[in-house]
CSV table of C-alpha atoms and ligand atoms in Angstrom, one decimal:
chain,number,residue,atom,x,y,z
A,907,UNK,CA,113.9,115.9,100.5
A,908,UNK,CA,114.4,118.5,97.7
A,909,UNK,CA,113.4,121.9,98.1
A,910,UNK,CA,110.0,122.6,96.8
A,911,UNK,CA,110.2,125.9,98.0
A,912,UNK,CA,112.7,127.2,94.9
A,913,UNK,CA,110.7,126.7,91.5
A,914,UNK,CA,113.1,126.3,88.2
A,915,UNK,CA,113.2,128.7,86.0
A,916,UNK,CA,110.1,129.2,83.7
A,917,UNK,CA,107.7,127.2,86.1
A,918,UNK,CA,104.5,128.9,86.7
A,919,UNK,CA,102.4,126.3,88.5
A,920,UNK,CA,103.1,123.4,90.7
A,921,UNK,CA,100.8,120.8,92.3
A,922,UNK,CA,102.2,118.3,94.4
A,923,UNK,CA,101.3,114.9,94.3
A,924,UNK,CA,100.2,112.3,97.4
A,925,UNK,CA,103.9,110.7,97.0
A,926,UNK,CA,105.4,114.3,97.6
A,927,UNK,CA,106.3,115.3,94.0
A,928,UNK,CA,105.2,117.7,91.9
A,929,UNK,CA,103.9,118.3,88.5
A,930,UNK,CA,104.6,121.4,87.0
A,931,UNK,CA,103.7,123.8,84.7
A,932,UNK,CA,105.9,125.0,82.3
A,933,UNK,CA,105.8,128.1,80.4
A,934,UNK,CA,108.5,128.1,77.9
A,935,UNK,CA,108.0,131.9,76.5
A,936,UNK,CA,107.6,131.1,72.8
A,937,UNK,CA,104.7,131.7,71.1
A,938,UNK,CA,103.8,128.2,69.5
A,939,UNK,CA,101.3,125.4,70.1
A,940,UNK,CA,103.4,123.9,72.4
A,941,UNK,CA,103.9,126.8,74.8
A,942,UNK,CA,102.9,125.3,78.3
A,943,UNK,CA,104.4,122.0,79.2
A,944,UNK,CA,103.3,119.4,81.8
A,945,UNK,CA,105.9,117.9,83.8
A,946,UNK,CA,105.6,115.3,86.0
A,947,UNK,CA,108.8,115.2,88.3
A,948,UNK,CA,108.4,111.4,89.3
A,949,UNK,CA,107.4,109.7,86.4
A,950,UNK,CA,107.3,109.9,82.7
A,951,UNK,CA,104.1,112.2,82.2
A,952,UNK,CA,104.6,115.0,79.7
A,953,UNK,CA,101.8,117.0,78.0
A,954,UNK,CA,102.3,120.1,75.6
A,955,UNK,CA,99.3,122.3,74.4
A,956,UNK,CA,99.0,126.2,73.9
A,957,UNK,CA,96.4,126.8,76.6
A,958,UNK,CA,97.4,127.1,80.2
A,959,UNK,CA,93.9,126.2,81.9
A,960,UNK,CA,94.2,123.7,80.0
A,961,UNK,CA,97.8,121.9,81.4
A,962,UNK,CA,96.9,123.2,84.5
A,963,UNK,CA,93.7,121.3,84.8
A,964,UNK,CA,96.0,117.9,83.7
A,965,UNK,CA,98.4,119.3,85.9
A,966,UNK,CA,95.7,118.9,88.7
A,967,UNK,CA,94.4,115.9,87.9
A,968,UNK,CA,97.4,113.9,87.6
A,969,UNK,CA,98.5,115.1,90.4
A,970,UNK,CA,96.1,113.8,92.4
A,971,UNK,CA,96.4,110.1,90.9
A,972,UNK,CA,100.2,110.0,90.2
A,973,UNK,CA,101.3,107.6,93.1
A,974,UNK,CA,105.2,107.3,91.8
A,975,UNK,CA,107.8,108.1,94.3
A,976,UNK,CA,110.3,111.6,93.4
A,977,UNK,CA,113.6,110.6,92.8
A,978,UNK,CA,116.0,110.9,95.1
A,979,UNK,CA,118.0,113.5,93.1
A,980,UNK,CA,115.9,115.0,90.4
A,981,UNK,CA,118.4,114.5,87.3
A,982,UNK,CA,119.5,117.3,85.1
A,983,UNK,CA,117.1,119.9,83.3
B,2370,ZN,ZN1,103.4,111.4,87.5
């Protein structure tokens, strides 16, 4: 079981999905489109955009649909 309890760096939101991983919400400080970044810590599921209602609302939404199990050891990053 990893620790969900300590968020990595830069991660302002996380939503856990039914499988037990989370998706979170990343704000990487720079001041371009791509600011806030979606990450889905089980599967491949990325999304970039400069508004963060907006990743946070896809955020939500695939966390409640992504089914895929966390990895046992959530690789580098
Ligand atoms: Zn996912």
């Amino acid at each position: 079981m990893s620790d969900i309890s300590t968020w990595p760096e830069g991660v302002i939101a996380r939503y856990l999905t039914v499988a037990g991983a989370t998706v979170d919400v990343i704000d990487k400080g720079e001041d371009t489109y791509w600011r806030y970044e979606l990450v889905c810590r089980s599967c491949p599921e990325t999304f970039d955009d400069s508004n963060e209602y907006e990743v946070r609302d896809r955020a939500q939404s695939h966390a409640e649909s992504c089914r895929a199990m966390p990895r046992p050891q959530a690789g580098g990053r």
